[in-house]
Amino acid sequence: MSFLWTVSDLMAAMHGRPMGNLPEGITGISIDSRSIAKGEAFFAIKGDRVDGHDYAGIAIANGAALLVVSEAKLPALGRLTAPMIVVDDVLEAMVRLGCAARDRSAAKIIAVTGSVGKTTTKEMLRHVLSPSGRVHASVASFNNHWGVPLTLSRMPENTDFGIFEIGMNHVDEIRPLVNMVRPHVAIITTIAAAHLGNFKDLGEIASAKAEIMEGLVDDGHVILNRDNEQFDTLEKAATALGVAHVHSFGSSAKADFRMVEFAGGAEGAVLWAAIGGRTLEIQLGAPGRHIAENALAAIGAAALVGADVDAAVAALATLQPEKGRGARYRLPIGSGSFVLIDESYNANPASMRAAIALLKDTELPEGGRRIAILGDMLEMGEFAGRVHAELAVPLVEADIRDVWLAGPEMAHLRDALPEDVHVEYRETVDELKQFALGSIAAGDVVMIKSSKGTGCGRIVAALLEKY
Ligand code: ATP
Ligand code: MG
């Protein structure tokens, strides 16, 4: 049996107090009593809505080998007898354990931040580095004050490549997280209007993202997006922080990882990239120019951490679009079929544009329509009206003639679209869902996107259930 942590290492890292009959080690770490596996430790984290201490008994019943609980909550655990490590604060103990995981590791560490594309790039890195060694990466978008220490604590000692998604909604959030992760390579995918409600402008967002460079190891590398309007701001920040190596990706002639040419198709794409003095022809298993941009950063990072670049490039051919981020379904309808592109995971102006471009690149059967089903982008603050109305520009450029909208903010887009576009507008997502269920026809290509909180994922689910 190989342990993720022996209990003596756990105790040393967390400074806890043992209670009960502790096992020799644990095979994993979980903060969710529903999905915990036998032999794992359950950390009773207090979240916004639930307190893990309330689920400690269930975690034990489901096979947890031990509990990590806070001293103050002991009385609330009542008569529960289980092996426990009692700490001052469970989250702080997990942070200490995460730091111990980093200290004991010889892995090359890559941290990914940016306004969009973090998870896409992180999963791409997982995929392209796998042929070169053992990869450990964040689950889903576990990128915040608990997601990052949890991912670190879970990193096996024999990891070759550790990949961490780091997110933020406000300034000073990335700094403590990256100081735990201490990456060799940091990637900033792009700066765009996300959580704009919390910031004055894009420059402020760039400064907050620049915090990721503060945690780099001494001889570290940063990879920046040359095509992004905030590139100069980020490059200046890198110089001011004394970052050892600054690299860039993009289609600019000055980019180190450069897009020479891109040919988009419906099911995938081909990217010609100049990286490290070579021009590579890269087949991408997932379509979209934004995927190709992320791929430049990922291949660049793979080269910097000493991975097999040719194997990394070959792996991109078998890349699959992530659920909610471009996943495609061909569904039977009547005597034909229609294509559903699920972009419902989340939305902001940058990813809306990327998804509209994706819809434009799809093949359209005779008589079919390209339909954009769009719901509100949230957290846009005072800019909300403007950024919704401005989506008319890429929609017209892409010649999307059928635009179905839901949500109060999307009324701004409805009013901004020209008359020759067929617009359906409903106040709520559920009304639009009802309309969509009765209105899609054979040959259509339908792309669905909104912020997570708006819930256009419900339209995707309803279509998948019906067809
Ligand atoms: P979150 O902050 O919610 O964790 P994220 O930064 O991890 O988001 P992803 O989940 O990778 O972002 O992607 C979110 C959306 O942005 C998806 O629709 C995806 O297709 C799109 N996207 C991914 N990469 C880019 C990019 N480089 N430019 C524009 N859009 C992108
Ligand atoms: Mg994410």
XYZ file of C-alpha atoms and ligand atoms in Angstrom, residues 116-120 122 139-143 165 167 325 345-346 452, ligand 2:
18
model
C -10.495 32.972 -19.344
C -8.897 29.749 -20.452
C -7.383 28.636 -17.127
C -9.117 25.266 -16.957
C -8.827 24.722 -20.704
C -4.621 23.347 -17.347
C -9.577 19.096 -10.279
C -12.193 21.169 -12.196
C -11.681 24.852 -11.333
C -10.276 24.276 -7.836
C -8.417 27.570 -8.023
C -5.091 26.682 -11.751
C -8.083 32.271 -9.939
C -16.502 24.493 -23.100
C -19.951 26.522 -18.487
C -19.430 30.272 -18.195
C -22.803 29.936 -14.916
Mg -11.563 27.305 -14.410
